[in-house]
Coordinates of C-alpha atoms and ligand atoms in Angstrom, one line a residue:
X267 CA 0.0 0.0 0.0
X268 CA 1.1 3.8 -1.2
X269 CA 1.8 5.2 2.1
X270 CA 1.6 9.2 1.0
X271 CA -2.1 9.9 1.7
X272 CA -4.4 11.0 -1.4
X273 CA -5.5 14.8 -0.1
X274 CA -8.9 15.3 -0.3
X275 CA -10.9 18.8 0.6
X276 CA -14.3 19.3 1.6
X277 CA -16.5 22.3 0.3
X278 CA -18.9 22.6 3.0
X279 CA -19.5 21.1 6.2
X280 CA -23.5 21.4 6.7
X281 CA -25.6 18.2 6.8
X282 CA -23.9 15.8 4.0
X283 CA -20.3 17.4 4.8
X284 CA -20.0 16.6 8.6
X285 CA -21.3 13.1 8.0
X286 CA -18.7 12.6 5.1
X287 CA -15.9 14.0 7.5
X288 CA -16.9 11.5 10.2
X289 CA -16.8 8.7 8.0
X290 CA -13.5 9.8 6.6
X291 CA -12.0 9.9 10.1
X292 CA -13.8 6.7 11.8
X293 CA -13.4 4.5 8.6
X294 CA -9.5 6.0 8.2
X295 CA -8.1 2.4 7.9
X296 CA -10.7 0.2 6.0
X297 CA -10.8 3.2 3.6
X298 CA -6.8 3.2 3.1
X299 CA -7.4 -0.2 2.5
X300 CA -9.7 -0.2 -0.2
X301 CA -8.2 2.2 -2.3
X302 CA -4.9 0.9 -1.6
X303 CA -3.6 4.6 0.2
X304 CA -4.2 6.2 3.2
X305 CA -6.8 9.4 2.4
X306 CA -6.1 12.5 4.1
X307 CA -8.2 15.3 5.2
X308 CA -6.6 18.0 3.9
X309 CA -9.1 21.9 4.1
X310 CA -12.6 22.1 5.1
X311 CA -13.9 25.2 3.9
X312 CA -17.2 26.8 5.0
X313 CA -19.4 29.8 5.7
X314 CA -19.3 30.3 9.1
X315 CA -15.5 29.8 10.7
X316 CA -16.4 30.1 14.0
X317 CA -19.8 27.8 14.4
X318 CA -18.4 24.2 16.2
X319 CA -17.6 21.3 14.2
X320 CA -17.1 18.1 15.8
X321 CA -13.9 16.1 15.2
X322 CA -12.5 18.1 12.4
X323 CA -8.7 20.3 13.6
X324 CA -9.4 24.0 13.6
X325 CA -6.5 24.3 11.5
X326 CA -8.8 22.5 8.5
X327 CA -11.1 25.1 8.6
X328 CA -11.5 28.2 6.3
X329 CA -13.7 30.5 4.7
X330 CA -11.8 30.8 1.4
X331 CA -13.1 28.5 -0.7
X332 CA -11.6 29.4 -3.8
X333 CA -7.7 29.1 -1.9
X334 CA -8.7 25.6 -1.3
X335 CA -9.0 24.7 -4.5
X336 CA -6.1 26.3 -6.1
X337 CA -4.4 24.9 -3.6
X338 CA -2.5 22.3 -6.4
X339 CA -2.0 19.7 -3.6
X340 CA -5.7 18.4 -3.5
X341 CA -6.5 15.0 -5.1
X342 CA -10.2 15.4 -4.6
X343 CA -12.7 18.1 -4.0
X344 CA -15.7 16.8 -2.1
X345 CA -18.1 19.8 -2.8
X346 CA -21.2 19.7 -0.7
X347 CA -21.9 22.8 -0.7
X348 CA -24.9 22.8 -3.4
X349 CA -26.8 25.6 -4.9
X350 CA -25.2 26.7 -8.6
X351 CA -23.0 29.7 -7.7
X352 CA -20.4 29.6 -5.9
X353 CA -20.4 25.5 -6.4
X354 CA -19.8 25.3 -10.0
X355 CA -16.9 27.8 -10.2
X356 CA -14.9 26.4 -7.6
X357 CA -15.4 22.7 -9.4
X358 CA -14.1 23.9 -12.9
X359 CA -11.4 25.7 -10.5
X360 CA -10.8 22.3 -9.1
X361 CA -9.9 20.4 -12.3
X362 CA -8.0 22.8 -13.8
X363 CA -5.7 23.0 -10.6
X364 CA -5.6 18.8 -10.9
X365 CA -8.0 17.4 -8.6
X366 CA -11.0 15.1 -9.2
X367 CA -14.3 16.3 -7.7
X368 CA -17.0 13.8 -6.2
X369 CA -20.4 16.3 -5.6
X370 CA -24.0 16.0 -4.3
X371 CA -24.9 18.7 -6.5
X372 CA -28.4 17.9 -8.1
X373 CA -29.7 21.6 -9.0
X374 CA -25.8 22.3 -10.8
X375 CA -25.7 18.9 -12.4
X376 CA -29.1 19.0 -13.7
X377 CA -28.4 22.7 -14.7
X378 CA -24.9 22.5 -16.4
X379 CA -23.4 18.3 -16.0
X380 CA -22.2 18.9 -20.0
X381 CA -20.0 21.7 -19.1
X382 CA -19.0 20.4 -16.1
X383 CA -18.3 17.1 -17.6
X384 CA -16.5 19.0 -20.7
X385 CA -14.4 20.6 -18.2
X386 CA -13.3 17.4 -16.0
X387 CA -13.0 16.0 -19.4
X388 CA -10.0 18.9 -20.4
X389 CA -8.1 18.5 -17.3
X390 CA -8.1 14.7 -17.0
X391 CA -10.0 14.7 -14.1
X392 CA -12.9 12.8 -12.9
X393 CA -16.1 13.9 -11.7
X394 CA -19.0 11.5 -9.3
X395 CA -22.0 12.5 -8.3
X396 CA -23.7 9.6 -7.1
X397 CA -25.6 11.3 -4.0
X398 CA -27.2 13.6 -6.5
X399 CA -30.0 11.6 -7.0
X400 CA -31.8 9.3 -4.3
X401 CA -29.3 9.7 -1.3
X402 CA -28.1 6.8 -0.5
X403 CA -29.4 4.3 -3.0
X404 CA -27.1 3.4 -5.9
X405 CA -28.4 4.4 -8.9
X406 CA -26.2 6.6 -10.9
X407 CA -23.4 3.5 -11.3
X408 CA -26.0 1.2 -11.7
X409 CA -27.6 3.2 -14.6
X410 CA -23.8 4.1 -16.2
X411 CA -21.9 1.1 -15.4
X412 CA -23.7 -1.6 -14.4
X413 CA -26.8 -1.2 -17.2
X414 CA -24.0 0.0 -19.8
X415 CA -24.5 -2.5 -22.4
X416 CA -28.5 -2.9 -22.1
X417 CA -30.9 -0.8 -23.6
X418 CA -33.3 1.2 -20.6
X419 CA -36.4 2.4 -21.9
X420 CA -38.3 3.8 -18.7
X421 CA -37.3 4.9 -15.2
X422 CA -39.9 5.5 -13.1
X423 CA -39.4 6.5 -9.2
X424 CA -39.9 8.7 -6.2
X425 CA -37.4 10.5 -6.0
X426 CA -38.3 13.4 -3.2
X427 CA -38.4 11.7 0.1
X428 CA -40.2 15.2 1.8
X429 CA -43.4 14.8 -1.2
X430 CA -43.7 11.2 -0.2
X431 CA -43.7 11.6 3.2
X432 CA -46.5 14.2 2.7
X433 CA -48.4 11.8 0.2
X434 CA -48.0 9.1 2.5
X435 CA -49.7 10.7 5.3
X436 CA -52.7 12.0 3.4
X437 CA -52.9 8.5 1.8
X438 CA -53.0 6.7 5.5
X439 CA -54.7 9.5 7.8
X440 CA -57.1 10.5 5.4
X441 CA -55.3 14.2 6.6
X442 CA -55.4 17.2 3.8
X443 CA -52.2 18.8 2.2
X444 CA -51.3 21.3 4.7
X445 CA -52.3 19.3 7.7
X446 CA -49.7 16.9 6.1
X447 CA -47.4 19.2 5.2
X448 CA -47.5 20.9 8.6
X449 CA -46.4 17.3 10.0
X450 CA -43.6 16.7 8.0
X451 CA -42.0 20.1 8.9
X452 CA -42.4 19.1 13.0
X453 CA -40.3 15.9 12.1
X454 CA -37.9 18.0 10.3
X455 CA -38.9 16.1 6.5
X456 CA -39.8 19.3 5.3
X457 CA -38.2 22.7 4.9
X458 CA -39.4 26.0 6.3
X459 CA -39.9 26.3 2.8
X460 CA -40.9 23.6 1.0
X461 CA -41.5 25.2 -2.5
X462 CA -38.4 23.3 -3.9
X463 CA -40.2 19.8 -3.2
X464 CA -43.3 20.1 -3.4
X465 CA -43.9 21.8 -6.5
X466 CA -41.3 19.1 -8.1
X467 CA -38.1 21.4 -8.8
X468 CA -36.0 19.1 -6.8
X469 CA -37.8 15.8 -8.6
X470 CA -37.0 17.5 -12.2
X471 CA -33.7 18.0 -11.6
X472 CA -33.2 14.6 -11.0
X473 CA -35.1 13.3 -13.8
X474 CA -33.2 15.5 -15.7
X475 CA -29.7 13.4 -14.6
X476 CA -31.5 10.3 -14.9
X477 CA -33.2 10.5 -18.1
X478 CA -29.7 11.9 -19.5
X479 CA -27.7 8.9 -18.1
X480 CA -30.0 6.4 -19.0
X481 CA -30.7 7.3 -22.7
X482 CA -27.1 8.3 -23.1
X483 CA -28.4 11.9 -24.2
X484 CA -28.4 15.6 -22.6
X485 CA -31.6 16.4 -20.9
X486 CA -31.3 20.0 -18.6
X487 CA -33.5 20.7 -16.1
X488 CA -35.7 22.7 -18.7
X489 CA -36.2 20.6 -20.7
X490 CA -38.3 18.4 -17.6
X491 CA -42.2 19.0 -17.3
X492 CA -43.0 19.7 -13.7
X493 CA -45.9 20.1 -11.6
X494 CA -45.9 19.5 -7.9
X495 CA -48.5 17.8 -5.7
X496 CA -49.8 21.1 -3.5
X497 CA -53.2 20.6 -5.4
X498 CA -53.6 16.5 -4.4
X499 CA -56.3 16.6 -1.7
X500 CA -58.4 14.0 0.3
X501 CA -60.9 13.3 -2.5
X502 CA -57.9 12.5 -5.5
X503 CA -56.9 10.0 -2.3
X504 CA -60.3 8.8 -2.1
X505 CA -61.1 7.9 -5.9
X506 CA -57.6 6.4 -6.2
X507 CA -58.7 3.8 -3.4
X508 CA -61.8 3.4 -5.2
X509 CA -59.9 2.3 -8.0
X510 CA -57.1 0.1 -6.2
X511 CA -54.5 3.0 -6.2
X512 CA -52.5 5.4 -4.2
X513 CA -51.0 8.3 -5.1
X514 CA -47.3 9.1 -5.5
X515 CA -45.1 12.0 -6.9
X516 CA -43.4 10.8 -9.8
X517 CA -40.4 11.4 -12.0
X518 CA -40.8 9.5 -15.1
X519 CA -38.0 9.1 -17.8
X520 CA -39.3 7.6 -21.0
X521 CA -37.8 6.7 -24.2
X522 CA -40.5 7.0 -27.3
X523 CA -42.4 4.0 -28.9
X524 CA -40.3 4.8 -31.7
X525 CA -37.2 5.3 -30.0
X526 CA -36.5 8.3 -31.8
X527 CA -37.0 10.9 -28.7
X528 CA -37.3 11.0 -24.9
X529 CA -39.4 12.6 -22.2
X530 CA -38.9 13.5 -19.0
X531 CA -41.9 14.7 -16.4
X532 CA -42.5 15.0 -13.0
X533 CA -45.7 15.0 -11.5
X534 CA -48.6 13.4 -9.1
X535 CA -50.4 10.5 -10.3
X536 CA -52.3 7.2 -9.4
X537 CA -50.2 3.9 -9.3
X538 CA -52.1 0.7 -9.1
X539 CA -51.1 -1.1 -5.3
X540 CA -49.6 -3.6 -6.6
X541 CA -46.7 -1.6 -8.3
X542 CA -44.2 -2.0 -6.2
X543 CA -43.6 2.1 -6.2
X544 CA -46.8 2.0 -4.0
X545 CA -45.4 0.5 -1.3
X546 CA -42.6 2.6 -0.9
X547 CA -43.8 4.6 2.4
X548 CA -42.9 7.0 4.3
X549 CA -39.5 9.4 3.7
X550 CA -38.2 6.6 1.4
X551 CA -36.9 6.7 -1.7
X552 CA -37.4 4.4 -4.8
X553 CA -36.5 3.9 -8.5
X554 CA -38.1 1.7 -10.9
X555 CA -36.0 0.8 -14.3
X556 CA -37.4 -0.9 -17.2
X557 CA -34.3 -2.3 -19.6
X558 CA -34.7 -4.5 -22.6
X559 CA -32.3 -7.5 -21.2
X560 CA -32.4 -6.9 -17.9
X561 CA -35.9 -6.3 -17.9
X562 CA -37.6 -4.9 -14.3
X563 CA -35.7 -3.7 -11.4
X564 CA -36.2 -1.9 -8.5
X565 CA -34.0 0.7 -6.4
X566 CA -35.3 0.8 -2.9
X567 CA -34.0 3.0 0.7
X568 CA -33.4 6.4 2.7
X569 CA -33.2 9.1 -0.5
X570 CA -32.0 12.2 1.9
X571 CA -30.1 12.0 5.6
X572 CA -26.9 13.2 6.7
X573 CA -25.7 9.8 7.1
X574 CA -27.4 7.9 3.8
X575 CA -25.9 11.0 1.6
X576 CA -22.8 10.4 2.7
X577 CA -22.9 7.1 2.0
X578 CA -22.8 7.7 -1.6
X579 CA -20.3 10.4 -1.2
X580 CA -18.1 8.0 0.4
X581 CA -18.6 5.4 -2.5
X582 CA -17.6 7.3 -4.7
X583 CA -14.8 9.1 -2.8
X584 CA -12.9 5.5 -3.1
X585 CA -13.9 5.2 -6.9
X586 CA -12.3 8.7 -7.4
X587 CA -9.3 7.8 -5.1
X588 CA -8.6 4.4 -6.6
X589 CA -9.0 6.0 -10.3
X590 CA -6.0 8.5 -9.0
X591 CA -3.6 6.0 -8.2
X592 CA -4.1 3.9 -11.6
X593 CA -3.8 6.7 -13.5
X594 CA -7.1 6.1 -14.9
X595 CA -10.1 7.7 -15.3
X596 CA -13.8 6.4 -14.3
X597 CA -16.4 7.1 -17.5
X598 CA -17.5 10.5 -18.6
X599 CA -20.4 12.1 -20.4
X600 CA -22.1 10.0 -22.8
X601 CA -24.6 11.5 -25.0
X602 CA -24.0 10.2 -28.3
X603 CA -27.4 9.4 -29.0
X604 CA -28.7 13.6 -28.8
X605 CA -32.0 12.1 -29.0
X606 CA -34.6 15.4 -29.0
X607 CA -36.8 15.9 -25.7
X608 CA -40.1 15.8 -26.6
X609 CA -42.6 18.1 -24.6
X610 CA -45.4 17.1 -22.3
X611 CA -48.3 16.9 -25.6
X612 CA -46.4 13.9 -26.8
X613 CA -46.8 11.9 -23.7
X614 CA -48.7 8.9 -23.6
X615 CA -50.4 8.5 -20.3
X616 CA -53.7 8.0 -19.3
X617 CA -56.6 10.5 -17.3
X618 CA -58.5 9.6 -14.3
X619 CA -60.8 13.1 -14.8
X620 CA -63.5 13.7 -11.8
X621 CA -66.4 16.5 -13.1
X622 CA -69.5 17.6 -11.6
X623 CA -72.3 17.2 -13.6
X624 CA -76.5 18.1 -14.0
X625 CA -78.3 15.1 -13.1
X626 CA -79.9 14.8 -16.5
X627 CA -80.9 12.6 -19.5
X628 CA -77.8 12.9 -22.1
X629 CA -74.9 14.8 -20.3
X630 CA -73.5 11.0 -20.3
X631 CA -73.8 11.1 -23.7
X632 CA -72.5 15.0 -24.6
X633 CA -69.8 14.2 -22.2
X634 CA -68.5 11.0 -24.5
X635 CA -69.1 12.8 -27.4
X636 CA -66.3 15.3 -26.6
X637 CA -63.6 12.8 -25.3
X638 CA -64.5 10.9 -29.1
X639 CA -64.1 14.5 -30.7
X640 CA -60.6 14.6 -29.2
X641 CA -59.7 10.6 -30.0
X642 CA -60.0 9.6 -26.4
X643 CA -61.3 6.5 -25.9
X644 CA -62.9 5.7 -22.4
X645 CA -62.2 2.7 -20.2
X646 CA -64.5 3.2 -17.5
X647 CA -67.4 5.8 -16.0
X648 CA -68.7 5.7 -13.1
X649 CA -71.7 8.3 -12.2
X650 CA -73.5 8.9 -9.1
X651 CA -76.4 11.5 -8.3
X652 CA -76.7 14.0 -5.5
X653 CA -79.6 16.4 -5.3
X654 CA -79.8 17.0 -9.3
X655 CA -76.2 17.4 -9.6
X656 CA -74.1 14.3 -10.2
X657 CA -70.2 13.7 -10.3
X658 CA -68.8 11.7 -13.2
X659 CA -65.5 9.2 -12.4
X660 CA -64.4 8.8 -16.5
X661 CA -60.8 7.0 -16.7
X662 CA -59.1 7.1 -20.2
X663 CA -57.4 4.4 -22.5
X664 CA -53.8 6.0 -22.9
X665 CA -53.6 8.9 -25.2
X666 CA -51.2 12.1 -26.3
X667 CA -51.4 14.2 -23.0
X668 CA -52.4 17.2 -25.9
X669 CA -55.2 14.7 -26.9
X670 CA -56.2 14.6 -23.1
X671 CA -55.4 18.1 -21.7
X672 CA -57.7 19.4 -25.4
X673 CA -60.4 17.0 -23.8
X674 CA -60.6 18.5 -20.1
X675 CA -60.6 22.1 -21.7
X676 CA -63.4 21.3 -24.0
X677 CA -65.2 19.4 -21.4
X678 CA -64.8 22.8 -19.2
X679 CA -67.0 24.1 -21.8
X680 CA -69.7 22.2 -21.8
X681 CA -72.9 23.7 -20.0
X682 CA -73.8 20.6 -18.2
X683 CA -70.2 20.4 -16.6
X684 CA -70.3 22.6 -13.7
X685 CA -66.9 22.2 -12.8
X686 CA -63.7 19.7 -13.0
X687 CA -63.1 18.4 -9.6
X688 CA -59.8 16.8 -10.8
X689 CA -57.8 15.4 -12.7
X690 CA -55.0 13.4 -12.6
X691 CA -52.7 11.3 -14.7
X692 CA -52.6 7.1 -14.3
X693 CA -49.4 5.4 -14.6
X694 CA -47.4 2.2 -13.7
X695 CA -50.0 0.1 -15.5
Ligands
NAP287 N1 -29.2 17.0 3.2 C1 -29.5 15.9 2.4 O1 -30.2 15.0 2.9 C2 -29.0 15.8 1.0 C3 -29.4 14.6 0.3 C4 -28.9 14.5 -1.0 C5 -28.1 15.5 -1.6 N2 -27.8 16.6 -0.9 C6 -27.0 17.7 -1.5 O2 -25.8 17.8 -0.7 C7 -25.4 19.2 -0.8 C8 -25.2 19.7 0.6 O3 -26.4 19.6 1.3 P1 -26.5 19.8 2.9 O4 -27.9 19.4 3.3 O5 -25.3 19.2 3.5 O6 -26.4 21.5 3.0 P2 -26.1 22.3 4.3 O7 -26.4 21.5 5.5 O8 -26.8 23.6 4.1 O9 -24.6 22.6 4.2 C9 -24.0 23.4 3.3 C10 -22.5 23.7 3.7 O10 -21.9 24.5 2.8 C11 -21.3 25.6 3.4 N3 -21.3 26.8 2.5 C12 -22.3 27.4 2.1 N4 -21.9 28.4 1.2 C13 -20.6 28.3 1.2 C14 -19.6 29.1 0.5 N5 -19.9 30.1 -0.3 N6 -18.3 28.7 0.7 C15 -17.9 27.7 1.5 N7 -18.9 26.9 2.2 C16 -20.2 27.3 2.0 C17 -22.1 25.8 4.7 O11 -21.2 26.4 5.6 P3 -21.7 26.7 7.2 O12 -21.7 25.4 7.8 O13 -20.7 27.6 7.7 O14 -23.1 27.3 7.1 C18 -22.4 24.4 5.1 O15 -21.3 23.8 5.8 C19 -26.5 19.9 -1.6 O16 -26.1 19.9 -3.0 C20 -27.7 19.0 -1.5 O17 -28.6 19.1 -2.6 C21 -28.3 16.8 0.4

């Protein structure tokens, strides 16, 4: 074994970055002996010099980031400190002063990964990001190593541990969105503010690095329909269990029929209970890929924690670490297929549409008529009367989401619809 330690520096030391420091320093000798040299903890640079940080030397600590990594000594950057500015300058900093960088970074990678990947790619340097997306569970190898020479045509998963939480509850207590919402913020699942997760940014940015790894293509945040699940109430969770599903906030990654283009979406929608994805409870995390050899797997565990983070950090610290001493590099970009995105109006999904109706002879009828205008076809209806009003259950065969959306618009029209009580997309059938 080398006995000259690898120096690695860590750019923040919040949440992820204490746990990763920890490990580092507990783990010292199993780590040395996995990647064959001892690693050595060489900067720690932060915000706040003067807040107290358990087990790491003073004389680590500074506030100058940018020092660190010029430094020209430093193997690795471990950059936790997220957020797009200041992260992604000191990264490029990074490479081009020598070191590899291992990053947690979803919102940068999902914003700018090609550059960043250009840029390891220049100076030789790697760059891991496995605790991007999903915490803990390993996902990103899987998907860019392990699934390498398969073909993946869907991932599927819940990817925002604070939205299923939230789901969950409403699913089990039969509690409303904020009730929900106000109970994952007392067990510290959700933010002060939650905007980032429960309106889907933080999903979309990870369907953004999934759907680009797994259909070898560049997909950028923006290119990812969103729409988060602050409009799912009681009744969506009521119908669903009519019809033998839950609800779950899903990132879906698809490759076309005709293989020729990819989507990417996040949003709520009903799963059937016996997809696996409907079991996954709680803060958990869970990915479901669809490959043409390997056919169906499933990615299961804690998506978010100090500890679980740092997990993957740690993984792919030793990857990174081992890569230096052979003089190798682990794999880059690939995106040779620059398949197009295609947007939402080319999705094929399928409606579960709830409407209030007049309790009348032929509003059945005018109601069918439109989703036939549109080329809907209908799998089932269910009606029930209440004081000559009536609310109409219709779920749709899977269509264009244009076909669909036109449908619900047109249907808003009608005079005999008083109002759409929701709507909301089926999948995982
Ligand atoms: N928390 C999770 O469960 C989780 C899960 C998966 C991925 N991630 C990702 O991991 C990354 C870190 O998350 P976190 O939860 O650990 O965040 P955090 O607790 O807020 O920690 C951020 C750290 O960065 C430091 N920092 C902020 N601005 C800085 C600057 N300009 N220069 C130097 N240091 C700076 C902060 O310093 P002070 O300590 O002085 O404030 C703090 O130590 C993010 O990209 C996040 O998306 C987190």
């Amino acid at each position: 074994m080398r006995t000259r330690p690898l120096k690695v520096a860590l750019l923040g030391c919040g949440v992820v970055g204490s746990e990763v420091a920890r490990i580092m320093t507990t783990h010292a000798d199993d780590l040395a002996a996995r990647i064959g040299a001892p690693v050595e903890l060489a900067g720690v640079a932060v915000r706040r010099p003067d807040k107290v940080r358990e087990g790491i030397p003073a004389e680590l600590i500074t506030t100058d980031a940018t020092a660190l990594v010029k430094r020209g000594d430093i193997d690795v950057i471990v950059e936790v400190i997220g957020g797009v500015e200041p992260a992604r300058t000191l990264i490029t900093t990074a490479f081009e002063h020598g070191a590899s960088v291992v990053s947690a970074n979803k919102a940068l990678l999902a914003q700018d990964g090609a550059n960043l990947y250009a840029a390891a790619q220049e100076h030789g340097q790697d760059l891991y990001y496995e605790a991007a997306v999903a915490g803990a569970i390993p996902l990103i190898r899987p998907l860019r190593e392990s699934l390498a020479g398969d073909k993946i045509n869907r991932v599927m998963g819940i990817v925002n541990g604070t939205t299923n939480f939230i789901l969950d509850k409403m699913d089990t207590s039969g509690a409303g969105y904020s009730e929900a919402l106000d109970e994952a913020t007392a067990l510290g699942y959700a933010e002060a503010d939650p905007t980032a997760d429960v309106e889907g940014f933080d999903a979309a940015a990870k369907a953004a690095i999934l759907a680009g790894i797994a259909f070898h293509t560049r997909v950028r945040l923006d290119d990812v329909y969103r729409e988060g699940m602050t409009e799912v109430t009681a009744a969506d969770f009521a119908s669903a269990k009519q019809m033998g599903c839950t609800i779950k906030l899903l990132a879906i990654c698809e490759r076309a029929a005709d293989g020729e283009s990819v989507t990417a979406r996040v949003h709520p929608a009903m799963i059937p209970l016996s997809h696996p994805l409907a079991s996954v409870r709680e803060a958990y995390n869970a990915v479901f890929v669809e490959a043409d050899a390997a056919g169906q797997l499933m990615f299961y565990g804690p998506g978010a924690g100090g500890a679980p983070t740092a997990s993957a950090v740690l993984g792919d610290l030793v990857a990174v670490c081992r890569n230096k001493l052979n003089e190798a590099n682990g794999p880059g970009e690939s995106a040779y297929t620059q398949l197009p995105v295609s947007p939402m109006g080319d999705v094929v999904t399928r409606y579960h549409i709830s409407l209030d109706v007049a309790d009348k002879p032929g509003v059945l009828a005018q109601v069918a008529t439109v989703f036939a205008e549109h080329g809907v076809s209908i799998d089932t209806v269910r009606q029930q009367g209440k004081d000559g009003e009536a609310s109409l259950v219709v779920v749709t065969h899977r269509a264009p989401d244009a076909a669909l959306s036109g449908t619900v618009e047109a249907l808003r029209k009608l005079d005999t619809v008083r109002g759409v009580a929701s709507i909301m997309r089926v999948e995982g059938e």
